[in-house]
Structures are given as C-alpha cells and as structure tokens.
Short mmCIF file of C-alpha atoms and ligand atoms in Angstrom, two decimals:
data_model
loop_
_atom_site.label_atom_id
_atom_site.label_comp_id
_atom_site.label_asym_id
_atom_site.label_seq_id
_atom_site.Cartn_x
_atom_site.Cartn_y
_atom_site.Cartn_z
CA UNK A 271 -0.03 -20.17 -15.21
CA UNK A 272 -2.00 -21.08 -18.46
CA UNK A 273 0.19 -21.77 -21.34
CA UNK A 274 0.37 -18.10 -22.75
CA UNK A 275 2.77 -15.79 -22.80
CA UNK A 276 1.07 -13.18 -21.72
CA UNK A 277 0.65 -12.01 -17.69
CA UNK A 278 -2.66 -11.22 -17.69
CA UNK A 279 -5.33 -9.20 -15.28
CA UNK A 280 -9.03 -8.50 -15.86
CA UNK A 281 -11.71 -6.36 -14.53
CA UNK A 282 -15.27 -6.98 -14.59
CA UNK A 283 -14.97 -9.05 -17.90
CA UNK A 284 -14.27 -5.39 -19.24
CA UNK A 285 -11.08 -4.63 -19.04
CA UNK A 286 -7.71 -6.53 -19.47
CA UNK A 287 -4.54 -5.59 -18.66
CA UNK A 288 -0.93 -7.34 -19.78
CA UNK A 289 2.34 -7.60 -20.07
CA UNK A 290 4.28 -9.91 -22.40
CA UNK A 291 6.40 -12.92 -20.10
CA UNK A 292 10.07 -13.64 -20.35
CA UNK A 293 10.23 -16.41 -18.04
CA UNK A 294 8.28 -17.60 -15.24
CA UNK A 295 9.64 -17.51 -11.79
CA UNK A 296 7.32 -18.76 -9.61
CA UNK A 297 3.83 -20.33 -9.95
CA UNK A 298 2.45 -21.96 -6.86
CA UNK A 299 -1.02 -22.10 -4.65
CA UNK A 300 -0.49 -21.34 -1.28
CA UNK A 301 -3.24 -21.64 1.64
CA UNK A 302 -4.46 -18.43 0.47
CA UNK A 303 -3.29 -17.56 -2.88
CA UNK A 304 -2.29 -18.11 -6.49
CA UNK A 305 1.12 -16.55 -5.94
CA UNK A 306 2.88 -15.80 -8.90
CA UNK A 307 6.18 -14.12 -9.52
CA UNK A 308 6.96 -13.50 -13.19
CA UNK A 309 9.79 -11.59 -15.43
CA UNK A 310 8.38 -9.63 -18.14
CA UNK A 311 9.29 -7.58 -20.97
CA UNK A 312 8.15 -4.08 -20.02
CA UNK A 313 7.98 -4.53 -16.23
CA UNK A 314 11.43 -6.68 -14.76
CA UNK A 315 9.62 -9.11 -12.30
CA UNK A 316 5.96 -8.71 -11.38
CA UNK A 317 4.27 -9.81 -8.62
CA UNK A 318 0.75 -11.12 -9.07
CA UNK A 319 -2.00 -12.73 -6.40
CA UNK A 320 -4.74 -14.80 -7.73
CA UNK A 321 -4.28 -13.19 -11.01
CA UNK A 322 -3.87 -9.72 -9.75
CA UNK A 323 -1.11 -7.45 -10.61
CA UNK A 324 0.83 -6.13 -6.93
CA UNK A 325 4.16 -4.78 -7.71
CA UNK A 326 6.56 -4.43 -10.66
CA UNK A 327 10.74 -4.13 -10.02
CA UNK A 328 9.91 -0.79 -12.89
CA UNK A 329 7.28 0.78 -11.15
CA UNK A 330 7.27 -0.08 -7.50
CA UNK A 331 8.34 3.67 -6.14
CA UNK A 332 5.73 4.93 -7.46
CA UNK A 333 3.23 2.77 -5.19
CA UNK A 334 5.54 2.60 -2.38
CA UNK A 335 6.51 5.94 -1.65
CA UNK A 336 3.00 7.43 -1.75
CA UNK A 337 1.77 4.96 0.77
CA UNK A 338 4.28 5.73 2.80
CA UNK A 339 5.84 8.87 2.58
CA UNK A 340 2.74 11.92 2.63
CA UNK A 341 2.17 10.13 6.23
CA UNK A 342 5.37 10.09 7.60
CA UNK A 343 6.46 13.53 6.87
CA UNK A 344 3.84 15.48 8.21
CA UNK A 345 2.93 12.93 11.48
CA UNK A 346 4.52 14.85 14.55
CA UNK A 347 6.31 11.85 16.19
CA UNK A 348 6.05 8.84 14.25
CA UNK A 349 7.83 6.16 16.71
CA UNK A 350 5.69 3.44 16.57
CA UNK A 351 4.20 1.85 12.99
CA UNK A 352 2.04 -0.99 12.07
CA UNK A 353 1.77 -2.25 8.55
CA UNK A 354 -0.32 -5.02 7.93
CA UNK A 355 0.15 -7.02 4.21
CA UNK A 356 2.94 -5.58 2.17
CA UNK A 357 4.49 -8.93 1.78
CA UNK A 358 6.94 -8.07 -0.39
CA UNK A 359 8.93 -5.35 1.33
CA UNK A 360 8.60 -2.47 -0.30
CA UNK A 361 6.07 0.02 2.20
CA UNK A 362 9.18 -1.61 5.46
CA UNK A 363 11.90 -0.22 3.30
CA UNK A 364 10.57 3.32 2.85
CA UNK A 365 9.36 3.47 6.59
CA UNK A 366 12.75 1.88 7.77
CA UNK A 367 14.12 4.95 6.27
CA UNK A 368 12.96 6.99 9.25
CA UNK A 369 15.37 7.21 11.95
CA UNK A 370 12.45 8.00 14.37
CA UNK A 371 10.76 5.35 13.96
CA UNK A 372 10.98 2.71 16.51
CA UNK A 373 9.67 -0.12 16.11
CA UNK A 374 7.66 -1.31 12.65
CA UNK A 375 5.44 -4.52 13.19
CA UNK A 376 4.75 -6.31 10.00
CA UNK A 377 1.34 -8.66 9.72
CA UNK A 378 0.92 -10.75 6.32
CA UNK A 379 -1.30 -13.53 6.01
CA UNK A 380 0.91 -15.29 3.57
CA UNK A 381 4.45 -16.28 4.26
CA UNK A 382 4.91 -17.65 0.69
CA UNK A 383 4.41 -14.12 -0.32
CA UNK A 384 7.34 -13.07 2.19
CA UNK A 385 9.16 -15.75 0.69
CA UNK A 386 8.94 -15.38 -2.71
CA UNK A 387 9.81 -12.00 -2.99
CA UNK A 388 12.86 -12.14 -0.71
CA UNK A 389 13.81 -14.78 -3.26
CA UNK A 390 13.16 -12.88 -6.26
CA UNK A 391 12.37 -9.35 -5.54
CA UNK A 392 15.18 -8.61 -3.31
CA UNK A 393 15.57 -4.93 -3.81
CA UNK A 394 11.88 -4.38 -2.80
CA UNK A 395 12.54 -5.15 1.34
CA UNK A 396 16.32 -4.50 0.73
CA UNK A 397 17.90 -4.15 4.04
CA UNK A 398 14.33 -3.58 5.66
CA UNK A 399 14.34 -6.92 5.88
CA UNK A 400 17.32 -7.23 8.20
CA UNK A 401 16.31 -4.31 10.29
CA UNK A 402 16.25 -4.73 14.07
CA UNK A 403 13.28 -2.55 14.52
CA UNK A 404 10.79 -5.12 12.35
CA UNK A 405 8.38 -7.13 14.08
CA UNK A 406 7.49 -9.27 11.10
CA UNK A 407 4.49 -11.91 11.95
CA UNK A 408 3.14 -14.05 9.65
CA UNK A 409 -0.32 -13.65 10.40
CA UNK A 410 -3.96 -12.56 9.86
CA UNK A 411 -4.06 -8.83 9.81
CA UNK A 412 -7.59 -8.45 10.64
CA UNK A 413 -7.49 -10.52 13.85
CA UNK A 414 -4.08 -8.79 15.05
CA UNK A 415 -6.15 -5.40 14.99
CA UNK A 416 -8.68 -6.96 16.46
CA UNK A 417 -6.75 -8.47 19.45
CA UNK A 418 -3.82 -5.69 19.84
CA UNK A 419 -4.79 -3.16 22.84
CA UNK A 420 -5.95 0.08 22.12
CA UNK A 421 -4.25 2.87 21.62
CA UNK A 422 -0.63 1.28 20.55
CA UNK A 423 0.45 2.44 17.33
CA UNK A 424 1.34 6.22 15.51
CA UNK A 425 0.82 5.10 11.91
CA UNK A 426 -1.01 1.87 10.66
CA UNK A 427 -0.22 1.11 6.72
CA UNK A 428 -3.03 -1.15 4.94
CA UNK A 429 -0.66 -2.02 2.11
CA UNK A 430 -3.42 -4.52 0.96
CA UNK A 431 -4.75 -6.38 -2.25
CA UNK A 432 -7.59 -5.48 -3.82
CA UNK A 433 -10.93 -6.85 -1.93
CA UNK A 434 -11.06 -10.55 -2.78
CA UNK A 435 -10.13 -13.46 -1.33
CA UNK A 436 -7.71 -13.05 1.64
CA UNK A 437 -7.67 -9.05 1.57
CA UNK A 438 -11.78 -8.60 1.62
CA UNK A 439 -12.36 -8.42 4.76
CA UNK A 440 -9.27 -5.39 5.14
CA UNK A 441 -11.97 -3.13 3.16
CA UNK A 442 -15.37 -2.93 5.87
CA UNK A 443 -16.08 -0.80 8.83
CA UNK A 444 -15.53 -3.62 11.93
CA UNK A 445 -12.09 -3.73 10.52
CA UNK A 446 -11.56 0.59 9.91
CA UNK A 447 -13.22 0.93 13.91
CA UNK A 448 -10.20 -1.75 15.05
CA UNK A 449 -7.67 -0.02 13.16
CA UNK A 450 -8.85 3.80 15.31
CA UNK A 451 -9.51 1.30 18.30
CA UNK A 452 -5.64 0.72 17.96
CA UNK A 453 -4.46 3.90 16.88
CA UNK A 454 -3.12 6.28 19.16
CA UNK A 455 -5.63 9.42 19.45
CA UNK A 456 -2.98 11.86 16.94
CA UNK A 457 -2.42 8.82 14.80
CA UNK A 458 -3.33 8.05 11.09
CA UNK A 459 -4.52 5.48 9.15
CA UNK A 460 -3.10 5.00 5.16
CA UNK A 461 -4.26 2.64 3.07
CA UNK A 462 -4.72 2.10 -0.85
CA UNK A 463 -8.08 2.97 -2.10
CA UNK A 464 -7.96 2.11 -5.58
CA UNK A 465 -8.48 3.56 -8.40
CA UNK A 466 -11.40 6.38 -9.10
CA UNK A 467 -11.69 6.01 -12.69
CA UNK A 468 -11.67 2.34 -13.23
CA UNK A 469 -13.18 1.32 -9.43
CA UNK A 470 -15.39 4.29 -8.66
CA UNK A 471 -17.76 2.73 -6.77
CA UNK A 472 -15.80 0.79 -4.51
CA UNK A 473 -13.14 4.61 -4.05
CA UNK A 474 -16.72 5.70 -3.33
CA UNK A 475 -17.24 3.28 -0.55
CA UNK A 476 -14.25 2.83 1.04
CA UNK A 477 -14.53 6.89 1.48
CA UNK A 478 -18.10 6.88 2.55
CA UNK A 479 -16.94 4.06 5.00
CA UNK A 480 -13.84 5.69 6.50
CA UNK A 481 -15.86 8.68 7.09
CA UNK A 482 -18.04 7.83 9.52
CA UNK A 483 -15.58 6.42 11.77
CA UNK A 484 -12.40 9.04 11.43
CA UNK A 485 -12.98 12.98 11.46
CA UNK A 486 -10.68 14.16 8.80
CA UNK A 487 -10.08 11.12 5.49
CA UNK A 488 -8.49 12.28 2.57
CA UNK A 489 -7.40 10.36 -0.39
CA UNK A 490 -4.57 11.38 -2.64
CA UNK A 491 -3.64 10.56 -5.75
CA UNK A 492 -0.77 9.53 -8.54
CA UNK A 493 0.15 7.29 -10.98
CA UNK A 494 0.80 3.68 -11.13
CA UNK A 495 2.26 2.38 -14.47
CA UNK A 496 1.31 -0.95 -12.92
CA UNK A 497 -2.18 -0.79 -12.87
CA UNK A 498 -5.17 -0.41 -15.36
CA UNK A 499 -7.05 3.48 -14.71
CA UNK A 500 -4.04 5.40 -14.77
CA UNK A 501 -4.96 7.42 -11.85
CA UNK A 502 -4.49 5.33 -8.45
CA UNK A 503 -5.52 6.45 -4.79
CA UNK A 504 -4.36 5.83 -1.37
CA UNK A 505 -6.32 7.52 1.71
CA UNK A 506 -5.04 9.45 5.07
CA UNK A 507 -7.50 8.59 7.95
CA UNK A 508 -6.94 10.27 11.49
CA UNK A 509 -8.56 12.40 13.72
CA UNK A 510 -6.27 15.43 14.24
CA UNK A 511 -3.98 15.14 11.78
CA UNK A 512 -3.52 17.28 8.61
CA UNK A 513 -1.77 15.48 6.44
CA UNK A 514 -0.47 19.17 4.84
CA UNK A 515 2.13 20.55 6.99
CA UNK A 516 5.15 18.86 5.44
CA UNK A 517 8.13 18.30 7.80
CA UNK A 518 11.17 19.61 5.95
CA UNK A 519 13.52 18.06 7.88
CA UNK A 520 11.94 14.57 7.23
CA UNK A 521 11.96 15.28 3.48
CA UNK A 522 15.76 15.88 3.89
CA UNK A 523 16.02 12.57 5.31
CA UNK A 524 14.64 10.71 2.77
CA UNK A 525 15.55 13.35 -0.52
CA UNK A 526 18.45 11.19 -1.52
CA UNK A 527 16.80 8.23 -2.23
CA UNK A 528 13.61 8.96 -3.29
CA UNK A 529 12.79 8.17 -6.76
CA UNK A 530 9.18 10.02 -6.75
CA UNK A 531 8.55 12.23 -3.51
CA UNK A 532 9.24 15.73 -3.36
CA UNK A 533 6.96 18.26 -1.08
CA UNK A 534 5.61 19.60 -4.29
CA UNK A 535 4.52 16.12 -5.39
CA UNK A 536 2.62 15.46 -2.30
CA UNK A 537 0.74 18.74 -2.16
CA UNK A 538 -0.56 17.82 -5.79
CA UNK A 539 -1.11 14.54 -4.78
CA UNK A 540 -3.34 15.96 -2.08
CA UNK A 541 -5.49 18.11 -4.63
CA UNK A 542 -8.78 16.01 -5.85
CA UNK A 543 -9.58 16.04 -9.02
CA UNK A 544 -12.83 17.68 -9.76
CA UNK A 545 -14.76 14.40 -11.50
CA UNK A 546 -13.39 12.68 -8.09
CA UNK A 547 -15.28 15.33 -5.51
CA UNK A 548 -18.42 14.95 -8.01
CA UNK A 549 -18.21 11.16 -7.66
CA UNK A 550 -18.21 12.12 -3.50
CA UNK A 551 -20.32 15.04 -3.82
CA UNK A 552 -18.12 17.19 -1.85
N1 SPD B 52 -4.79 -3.47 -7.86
C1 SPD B 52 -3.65 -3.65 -7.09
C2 SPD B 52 -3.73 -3.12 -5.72
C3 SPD B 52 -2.59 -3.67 -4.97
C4 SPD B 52 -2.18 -2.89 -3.83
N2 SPD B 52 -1.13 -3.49 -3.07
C5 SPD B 52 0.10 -3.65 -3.72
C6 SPD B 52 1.16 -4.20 -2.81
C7 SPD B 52 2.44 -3.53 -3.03
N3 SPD B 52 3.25 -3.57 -1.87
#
C-alpha cells in the first residue's frame, strides 16, 4: 500500500472514492491479485482487490443479502447451489441459511482471498465456513462452468469483482451460455451488475448480453454504502422463473437474522428506476 493513509479507489481517472486507514492488516500480491485487507475509520475492515473496494465488516449485508436472498425465496426447490468467487464468505453464509439447500459448491480463483478473510473477516463466512454441505474449490470459475455437466445446479451466484484482471472474463457471453449450459432448465442465474449511474455502459451490456441467452433477466437494485454511485445492481437470469412470488415461509426462515431483507424490500428492489429503463430502452 503507498504510504498514505488513505484506502483509496478510482474510476476512470474521474472519480475517487476513500476511506481514512487505522491500521493495515494485510498487503500482499498473490498469483492473481493485490489483496489487501485494511481497518478503517468509517468502515471496520475492508476488503480491497487490486485497488478495488469488495466488502466492508459495516456494510456487507447490504451486498450480501441482495445477492442472495430475492433468489432463494422465490426459487421453488433450491437444493443444489453453485457460487463461484465470493472469497470471503459472506454470499455461503446467507445461502447456508437455507435448510433446503443441499449442497453449495464454492469456486474462487484465489485462495489468499479465502485465507485472508477467514483470518480477518471472520464474521463474513461465520459458521458457513464449517458447514458440511460446502464444496469449497479453489479454482478457476470460468473453466469449472465450462467443464461441469449440464444441467447440475438450481441457483448459480456470480459473486464477482468488477471486470478486470482475474474476474473479466466472468462478464462475456461464452461464460453466461456455460452458466444456462449448467443450470437446471427452472434454475436462475444472480450475479452483480454494477452500478447504473456510475457504470452505465457496462449495466447496459451485461443486460444486453444476458438477454440474448436467458428469456426473462431482471436486475434489481439497492444501496451499497461501500461503493461510489450510490445505487448498485445485481441481475436474476433464468428461463421460467419469476423472481416475484416471494415464498413466505422462506422469509420466516431467514427474518431473524436478516439485517436488510424484508418482502417489501425486495419488491422495491425489483422496481427499475425510470432513468435505468431509458438507459435500456425498455
Ligand atoms: N465494485 C465492487 C464490486 C464487487 C462485487 N463483489 C463483492 C464481493 C463481496 N462478496
């Protein structure tokens, strides 16, 4: 980290985003990464990857229960999940939360991400981490679609970086027609799709892209005090599923320790913006 005591993340030369540092945790390249783990003022620990901000102690519910949660109460039998990235545990907790689900296999590319965050962000995986249903494999998520047989999985979570370095290749259309190759025919497909005000071309493209290869794709939206924007979106991707008729029993389940998710919430989330359907001309 550069002698400043700032944690700092910029866009486009345009933009920068910061928070002030208490102490620095960890700082270290691995074979694909900056990986840095830092304590800071505003935010408890953050974790950044080659200088761009992931997850925050403060904020992380708000990322990791939309990801996960709109999905799993409204899929009808949600048994068998796939996440691939979410190194630091926070998208296995909330799924692990599920009683139905059976098995959850993990794929991230960088076990010093896995790591570090056991280490020093142990309430993100929590007991997730421990759970006899996780498959975790240290590997490259784009091959494991591309290798794992058709048909396998009810949910797959892209809990992903933005589209450079390691996570670029988690954003094109090979990779979005191996992720529906492996998804069972009733399954979905979540991932994060940025942010429409201060990425709207690439929310544009990763729309336009998921499109033509799913029949229904429907990005939702909410707040992350993490990142620069302040509107993020995450996408629902499936064939026959609408990602509308909310489950109450499942929201019982998880009602006691969510921080964020109520039914309400998620039909609001659900509701775009109008600037966002100009930007998609729908
Ligand atoms: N701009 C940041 C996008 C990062 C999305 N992934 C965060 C990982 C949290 N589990």
């Amino acid at each position: 980290m550069e002698p400043s005591n700032w944690l700092e993340e910029t866009y486009d030369d345009d933009v920068r985003l910061g928070f002030r540092v208490r102490e620095i945790l960890v700082d270290k390249q691995s074979k694909f990464q900056r990986v840095q783990i830092v304590d800071t003022y505003a935010m408890g620990k953050v974790l950044a990857l080659d200088g761009l901000f992931m997850t925050s102690e403060k904020d992380e519910f708000f990322y990791h229960e939309m990801i996960v949660h709109p999905a799993m109460t409204t899929l009808a039998n949600p048994q068998k999940v796939l996440v691939i990235g979410g190194g630091d545990g926070g998208t296995i907790r909330e799924i692990c939360r599920y009683p139905q689900v059976q098995s959850v296999t993990m794929v991230e590319i960088d076990g010093d991400v896995i790591d570090a965050c056991k280490t020093h962000l142990p309430s993100l995986g929590a007991d997730a981490w421990n759970d006899p249903r996780l498959d975790l494999r240290v590997a490259d998520g784009i091959a494991y679609v591309a290798e794992a047989p058709e048909a396998t999985f009810d949910l797959i979570i892209l809990d992903g970086s933005d589209p450079v370095g390691p996570a670029e290749g988690l954003f094109g259309t090979t990779f979005y027609e191996n992720v529906k190759r492996v998804l069972k025919p009733d399954g979905v497909f979540v991932l994060q799709s940025e942010s429409p005000t201060l990425m709207p071309k690439l929310f544009t493209e990763v729309q336009t892209t998921l499109r033509q290869i799913f029949e229904q794709v429907t990005p939702y939206f909410g707040p992350v005090p993490l990142y620069g924007g302040s509107i993020w979106s995450w996408t629902i991707a499936g064939d026959e599923h609408t990602p509308l008729n909310i489950r109450p029993e499942r929201v019982e389940l998880i009602q006691p320790t969510a921080k964020l998710y109520t039914p309400e919430l998620h039909r609001s989330a659900l509701t775009t913006p109008g600037y966002v359907k100009a930007l998609l001309g729908t």
